[in-house]
Coordinates of C-alpha atoms and ligand atoms in Angstrom, one line a residue:
M235 CA 115.3 70.3 88.7
K236 CA 118.0 72.8 87.3
I237 CA 117.8 76.3 87.3
E238 CA 119.7 76.9 83.6
R239 CA 119.1 80.8 83.3
V240 CA 117.8 84.0 85.2
T241 CA 116.9 87.4 83.7
L242 CA 117.0 89.9 86.1
R243 CA 114.9 93.1 85.4
E244 CA 113.8 96.4 86.6
I245 CA 110.3 97.7 85.7
R246 CA 108.6 101.0 86.6
M247 CA 105.5 101.9 87.0
P248 CA 103.5 104.6 88.2
L249 CA 100.8 103.9 91.1
V250 CA 97.4 105.4 90.4
T251 CA 97.2 107.1 93.6
V252 CA 99.9 108.2 96.4
F253 CA 100.4 105.9 99.3
E254 CA 101.1 107.5 102.4
T255 CA 102.6 105.9 105.7
S256 CA 104.3 106.7 108.7
F257 CA 107.5 106.3 106.8
A258 CA 107.3 107.2 103.2
R259 CA 104.6 108.7 100.4
M260 CA 105.4 106.4 97.7
Q261 CA 104.7 107.7 93.2
E262 CA 106.4 105.7 91.6
R263 CA 107.5 102.0 91.8
R264 CA 110.3 100.6 90.6
I265 CA 109.9 96.6 90.9
L266 CA 112.3 94.1 90.5
L267 CA 111.3 90.9 88.4
V268 CA 113.2 87.3 88.1
E269 CA 112.2 85.0 85.5
A270 CA 113.6 81.9 86.0
Q271 CA 114.3 79.3 83.8
V272 CA 113.9 75.7 85.2
D273 CA 113.6 72.5 83.7
G274 CA 112.7 74.9 80.6
V275 CA 109.8 76.1 81.6
T276 CA 109.6 80.2 83.1
G277 CA 108.8 81.1 86.5
W278 CA 108.4 84.5 88.1
G279 CA 109.0 86.7 91.4
E280 CA 108.8 89.8 92.5
V281 CA 111.1 91.6 94.9
T282 CA 108.9 93.2 97.0
C283 CA 111.3 95.7 98.8
G284 CA 110.4 99.4 98.6
E285 CA 113.0 102.0 96.7
A286 CA 114.2 103.4 100.1
P287 CA 115.1 101.3 103.0
Y288 CA 112.4 103.0 104.9
Y289 CA 109.9 99.5 105.5
S290 CA 112.7 97.0 105.6
P291 CA 116.5 97.6 104.9
E292 CA 116.4 96.4 101.8
S293 CA 115.8 98.8 98.9
T294 CA 115.9 98.1 94.6
D295 CA 119.4 98.9 94.4
T296 CA 120.5 96.7 96.9
A297 CA 118.9 94.5 96.2
A298 CA 119.8 94.4 92.4
I299 CA 123.2 94.1 93.6
V300 CA 122.5 91.3 96.3
L301 CA 121.1 88.8 93.6
R302 CA 124.0 89.7 90.9
D303 CA 126.9 89.7 93.0
F304 CA 126.0 86.6 95.4
L305 CA 122.3 85.0 95.6
L306 CA 122.2 84.0 91.3
P307 CA 126.3 82.8 91.2
L308 CA 125.2 80.2 94.5
V309 CA 121.7 78.7 91.9
V310 CA 122.3 79.1 88.9
G311 CA 123.1 76.2 86.6
R312 CA 122.6 74.4 89.6
E313 CA 120.4 70.9 90.8
F314 CA 117.9 71.2 93.0
D315 CA 115.3 68.4 94.7
H316 CA 112.6 71.0 95.7
P317 CA 112.1 75.0 95.8
G318 CA 112.4 75.0 99.5
D319 CA 116.2 73.9 99.0
V320 CA 116.9 76.6 96.5
G321 CA 116.2 79.3 99.8
R322 CA 118.3 77.3 102.3
A323 CA 121.2 77.6 99.7
M324 CA 121.2 81.1 100.1
R325 CA 120.6 81.1 103.1
R326 CA 124.6 81.9 103.4
V327 CA 123.9 85.0 102.3
R328 CA 121.8 87.2 105.8
G329 CA 119.4 89.0 105.2
H330 CA 118.1 90.2 102.0
A331 CA 115.0 88.3 103.0
M332 CA 112.8 90.1 99.3
A333 CA 116.0 89.0 97.2
R334 CA 115.9 85.4 98.1
A335 CA 112.0 85.5 98.1
A336 CA 111.8 86.5 94.2
V337 CA 114.3 83.6 93.5
E338 CA 112.5 80.6 95.3
N339 CA 108.6 81.7 94.3
A340 CA 109.8 81.5 90.6
V341 CA 111.0 77.8 91.3
W342 CA 108.0 77.6 92.6
V343 CA 106.0 78.9 90.1
A344 CA 108.5 77.5 87.3
E345 CA 107.9 73.7 89.5
A346 CA 103.9 74.0 89.4
E347 CA 103.8 75.0 86.0
R348 CA 105.9 72.2 84.9
D349 CA 103.8 69.8 86.7
R350 CA 100.6 71.7 85.3
M351 CA 99.1 72.6 88.7
P352 CA 98.1 75.6 90.2
L353 CA 101.0 76.9 92.4
W354 CA 98.0 76.9 95.4
Q355 CA 97.5 73.6 95.4
K356 CA 101.3 73.0 94.9
L357 CA 102.0 75.0 97.9
G358 CA 99.6 72.7 100.1
G359 CA 96.5 75.4 100.1
T360 CA 93.1 74.2 100.3
R361 CA 90.2 77.6 100.0
R362 CA 88.9 78.4 96.4
E363 CA 88.7 81.8 97.2
I364 CA 90.1 84.7 99.7
A365 CA 89.3 87.2 101.1
C366 CA 90.3 91.5 100.7
G367 CA 90.4 93.9 102.6
V368 CA 92.3 97.6 101.4
S369 CA 94.9 99.3 103.3
I370 CA 93.9 103.2 102.5
G371 CA 97.1 105.4 103.3
I372 CA 97.6 108.8 105.2
K373 CA 95.3 111.5 103.4
D374 CA 95.3 114.9 103.0
S375 CA 91.7 115.2 104.4
L376 CA 89.4 113.3 106.6
E377 CA 86.9 114.2 103.8
D378 CA 89.0 112.5 101.3
L379 CA 89.5 109.6 103.7
L380 CA 85.9 109.3 104.3
D381 CA 85.1 109.4 100.9
T382 CA 87.9 106.7 99.8
I383 CA 86.8 104.1 102.6
A384 CA 82.7 104.4 101.3
R385 CA 83.7 103.7 98.2
E386 CA 86.4 100.7 99.1
L387 CA 83.3 99.4 100.8
A388 CA 80.9 99.3 98.1
A389 CA 83.2 97.7 95.7
G390 CA 82.9 95.1 98.5
Y391 CA 86.1 94.6 100.9
Q392 CA 85.6 92.5 104.4
R393 CA 87.3 95.1 106.5
V394 CA 89.4 98.5 105.9
K395 CA 92.9 98.5 107.5
L396 CA 94.0 102.4 108.2
K397 CA 97.6 103.5 108.2
I398 CA 98.0 106.2 111.2
K399 CA 101.3 107.9 113.0
P400 CA 100.9 110.4 115.0
G401 CA 98.6 113.4 114.8
W402 CA 96.7 111.1 112.3
D403 CA 95.2 108.7 114.8
T404 CA 93.0 109.2 117.5
S405 CA 90.9 111.9 116.4
M406 CA 91.3 110.6 112.3
L407 CA 89.3 106.7 113.9
E408 CA 87.1 108.7 116.1
R409 CA 85.3 110.1 113.0
V410 CA 85.4 107.1 111.1
R411 CA 84.0 105.1 113.3
A412 CA 81.3 107.7 113.7
K413 CA 80.4 107.6 109.7
F414 CA 81.4 103.5 109.8
P415 CA 80.4 102.4 113.4
D416 CA 80.3 98.5 112.1
I417 CA 83.0 97.6 109.9
A418 CA 85.8 95.5 110.3
L419 CA 88.5 98.4 111.2
T420 CA 92.5 98.0 111.8
A421 CA 95.0 100.5 111.8
D422 CA 98.8 100.4 111.1
A423 CA 101.1 101.9 112.7
N424 CA 104.4 101.2 110.4
S425 CA 106.4 101.1 114.0
A426 CA 105.3 105.2 114.8
Y427 CA 104.4 104.3 118.2
T428 CA 106.7 104.0 121.8
L429 CA 105.8 102.2 124.9
E430 CA 105.7 106.6 126.2
D431 CA 102.5 105.8 124.3
T432 CA 100.7 103.4 126.2
G433 CA 98.5 105.9 127.6
H434 CA 97.8 107.1 124.1
L435 CA 97.7 103.5 122.5
R436 CA 95.1 102.7 125.3
D437 CA 92.7 104.9 123.9
F438 CA 92.2 103.4 120.1
D439 CA 90.3 100.1 122.5
S440 CA 87.3 102.1 122.3
F441 CA 87.0 101.7 118.6
H442 CA 87.4 98.0 118.6
L443 CA 89.5 97.5 116.2
M444 CA 90.2 94.2 114.8
M445 CA 93.8 94.7 116.1
L446 CA 96.6 97.6 115.9
E447 CA 99.5 96.6 113.3
Q448 CA 103.0 97.1 114.4
P449 CA 102.6 100.2 116.4
L450 CA 106.3 99.8 117.8
W451 CA 110.3 99.8 116.7
H452 CA 110.4 97.1 113.9
D453 CA 112.8 95.5 115.4
D454 CA 111.6 95.0 118.6
I455 CA 108.9 91.7 119.3
Y456 CA 110.1 91.7 123.4
F457 CA 107.8 95.3 124.0
H458 CA 105.1 94.6 122.0
A459 CA 104.3 91.7 124.7
R460 CA 104.3 94.2 127.4
L461 CA 102.6 96.3 125.1
Q462 CA 99.9 93.6 124.5
R463 CA 98.8 93.6 128.5
A464 CA 98.2 96.8 129.2
L465 CA 95.3 96.9 125.7
R466 CA 92.6 94.9 125.0
T467 CA 93.0 96.3 121.1
P468 CA 94.8 92.7 119.5
L469 CA 98.1 93.4 118.5
C470 CA 99.4 92.0 114.5
L471 CA 103.0 91.7 113.9
D472 CA 104.6 92.8 110.7
E473 CA 107.7 94.4 110.6
S474 CA 109.2 91.6 113.3
I475 CA 108.7 88.8 112.1
H476 CA 111.1 87.1 109.6
H477 CA 110.7 83.5 110.0
A478 CA 108.6 81.4 112.2
R479 CA 111.0 81.4 115.5
D480 CA 110.4 84.7 115.4
A481 CA 106.9 83.9 115.0
E482 CA 107.3 81.5 118.2
Q483 CA 109.0 83.5 120.5
A484 CA 106.1 86.4 119.7
I485 CA 103.4 84.0 120.4
E486 CA 105.2 82.2 123.5
I487 CA 105.1 85.9 125.2
G488 CA 102.3 87.3 124.6
A489 CA 103.7 90.0 122.1
C490 CA 100.9 89.1 118.9
R491 CA 97.6 87.8 118.8
I492 CA 97.6 87.5 115.1
I493 CA 100.4 87.1 112.6
N494 CA 100.5 89.7 109.0
I495 CA 102.8 87.0 106.5
K496 CA 105.0 88.6 103.4
L497 CA 105.7 86.4 101.1
G498 CA 109.3 89.0 100.9
R499 CA 109.7 89.8 103.9
V500 CA 110.0 86.4 105.6
G501 CA 112.1 85.2 102.4
G502 CA 109.5 83.1 100.2
F503 CA 107.2 80.6 100.3
T504 CA 109.3 77.8 102.2
S505 CA 109.4 80.3 105.3
A506 CA 105.9 81.3 104.2
Q507 CA 104.7 78.1 104.7
A508 CA 106.6 77.6 108.5
V509 CA 104.9 80.5 110.0
H510 CA 101.8 79.8 108.8
E511 CA 102.5 76.6 110.5
S512 CA 103.7 77.8 113.8
A513 CA 101.1 80.2 114.4
W514 CA 97.8 77.5 113.2
R515 CA 99.3 75.1 116.0
A516 CA 99.1 78.1 118.2
G517 CA 95.4 78.8 116.8
I518 CA 96.4 82.3 115.7
P519 CA 95.3 83.8 113.1
V520 CA 97.2 85.0 109.8
W521 CA 96.4 87.0 107.1
C522 CA 98.9 88.2 103.6
G523 CA 99.8 92.0 103.7
G524 CA 101.2 93.4 100.7
M525 CA 103.9 95.8 99.3
L526 CA 101.9 97.4 96.5
E527 CA 103.1 94.3 94.5
S528 CA 102.7 94.2 90.8
G529 CA 100.6 91.2 88.9
V530 CA 103.6 88.8 89.8
G531 CA 103.9 89.8 93.5
R532 CA 100.3 89.8 93.5
A533 CA 99.0 86.3 91.7
A534 CA 101.7 84.8 94.5
N535 CA 99.9 86.8 97.6
I536 CA 97.0 84.7 96.2
A537 CA 98.6 81.6 96.0
L538 CA 99.9 81.8 99.7
S539 CA 96.5 83.4 100.9
T540 CA 94.4 79.6 100.2
L541 CA 96.4 77.9 102.9
Q542 CA 94.0 77.4 105.9
N543 CA 95.2 79.8 108.5
F544 CA 95.1 82.2 106.0
S545 CA 90.7 83.4 108.3
L546 CA 91.4 87.3 108.5
P547 CA 90.8 89.0 105.3
G548 CA 94.2 90.5 103.4
D549 CA 95.7 93.2 102.1
V550 CA 95.4 91.2 98.6
S551 CA 93.1 93.6 96.3
A552 CA 92.5 94.7 93.3
S553 CA 95.5 95.4 90.4
K554 CA 92.8 98.8 89.0
R555 CA 93.6 99.8 93.0
Y556 CA 97.0 100.2 92.0
W557 CA 98.1 100.1 88.1
A558 CA 96.5 101.7 85.3
E559 CA 97.5 97.8 83.7
D560 CA 98.7 95.6 85.0
I561 CA 101.6 92.7 83.6
I562 CA 99.7 90.1 84.1
E563 CA 96.5 88.7 82.2
P564 CA 93.6 88.8 83.5
E565 CA 94.4 91.1 85.8
V566 CA 93.2 90.8 89.8
V567 CA 89.9 91.3 90.2
V568 CA 87.5 91.4 93.3
S569 CA 84.3 90.5 93.8
P570 CA 81.5 92.1 94.7
Q571 CA 81.9 90.2 98.2
G572 CA 85.3 90.9 98.4
T573 CA 86.5 87.4 97.7
I574 CA 89.3 86.6 94.7
A575 CA 88.3 83.3 93.3
A576 CA 92.0 81.3 93.8
P577 CA 92.8 80.4 89.8
T578 CA 92.1 77.0 87.9
A579 CA 95.2 77.6 85.2
P580 CA 98.5 75.9 86.5
G581 CA 101.0 77.4 87.9
L582 CA 101.2 81.2 88.7
G583 CA 98.1 81.2 87.3
F584 CA 97.9 84.4 85.4
T585 CA 100.1 84.7 82.1
V586 CA 102.9 87.6 82.6
K587 CA 102.4 89.9 79.5
T588 CA 106.4 89.9 78.9
D589 CA 105.7 92.4 76.3
R590 CA 104.5 94.7 78.3
V591 CA 107.4 93.7 81.6
K592 CA 110.2 94.9 78.3
K593 CA 108.2 98.2 77.6
L594 CA 108.9 98.8 81.4
S595 CA 111.6 97.3 81.7
A596 CA 114.7 100.5 82.4
W597 CA 117.6 97.4 82.4
E598 CA 117.9 93.6 82.0
Q599 CA 121.0 90.9 82.8
T600 CA 121.0 87.7 82.2
F601 CA 122.9 84.7 84.0
L602 CA 123.7 81.9 83.1
Ligands
OSB265 O1 102.6 97.8 106.6 O2 101.5 96.4 105.4 C1 102.1 98.1 105.4 C2 102.6 98.9 101.5 C3 104.2 98.8 101.8 C4 105.0 98.9 102.8 C5 104.2 98.4 103.7 C6 103.0 98.4 104.0 C7 102.0 98.8 103.0 C8 100.7 98.7 102.4 C9 100.3 97.9 101.7 O3 99.9 98.5 104.0 C10 99.9 97.1 101.0 C11 99.0 96.8 99.7 O4 98.1 97.4 99.5 O5 99.6 96.4 99.0
MG266 MG1 102.3 96.6 108.1

C-alpha cells in the first residue's frame, strides 16, 4: 500500500456540556484530523490529545508541529506492507503517541475500505455490539450530578464513571450510593492522589466500586501496586499504560486488575491490539477509554471495542452527549440496552461529512 497524500486539518467544535476533571475544564474542542489517501482510497484518523498538555504531554498544537515536521515526512509517498509498519516507521519519534496513532489509524481505515471490509473485522473483532458506559465530569452541585446520573441510566447506559478529586470524592460517592445502591459504578481520579492518601482511598472500599481508575501519578506503575495491596477495590490504569510492555509490567507486579485502553495513548491500533493481547493472556479484562472524540475517533473506538477481551463497558457513548451535530453519518447512537452495534459498512463504517469538516476547519495543510 502506498500513502499517496495526507491532509491535516484542525476543526473546532463546542461540547454540548462542559466536561470537568481533576486536571481541567473542557468546553471547546480543537481537534486534529488526518485524511490519508492510500492506494486511491481515503482513510480518516483523529488525534485524541487535549488542547492543553494536562492529561498527557501532547496538545493540539504540539501534535500539529510533530505531524508536519517529523511524522508525515517519514511516511507520505512511501510504500508499506501493513498498517502496523506505518506505526513502526514513525517510532523513530519518541513520545507523541496520539499524533502517531492518528496516522496509523487512518491507514487501517483506508485498508479496510479498500478491501470492502468493516474495520472491526480487519482488526480481528468478534463482538457484534459493544457495551457502553458514561464518564460524568465534576459538577457544580450534587443535585446536578444526581440528575445527570438518573438521565444516563434512563438512556440505558450500563455503568457510570464519576470523575473525582480531593474534596469531590467520599461524601459525593456516599450520596450517589444512597440514591443508586446497585448500579455499576466506577471512579476516575486522573492522578489526583498520592500514597499519603492510602487511608482515605481505603474508605472507598465501602462504595463497592467496580474499579478506581488512575488514583496516583500519571507516570507511575510501581506505587500503584503498593496501593492495590492496601485496597479491596480493583485499580484500573489509564495514563500509565503506553504499550504492551507497560501492561505486562503492571500486571506482573499487581499494579492493577483492569486496564483502560485508549487508541491515542498507546499509539494506534497495532499497539492497542498488543496491549489487549497481553491483558487477555494474563486474564485481565480491558475496556475502551474515551477522549471526548469527534465521530472519527469515536468510530475507531467502536471498532477496537469489538475485540474479545473488551469485556467491561467502555467510555464510548452516543454522539449527542458531546456534539450538537457530529461529523459522521449516521451519528453514533446507543440502544436502550446500553449498546452500540458494530457497523456493517466497510472501512470506518460511518461516512465522514467532508463538507461539515471543511466548514469547521480553522486551517488545513496537504502533504504529497
Ligand atoms: O481519564 O478517561 C479519562 C476525557 C478527557 C481526558 C481523560 C479522560 C476523559 C474521560 C472522558 O473520562 C471519556 C469520554 O466520554 O470520552
Ligand atoms: Mg481515565
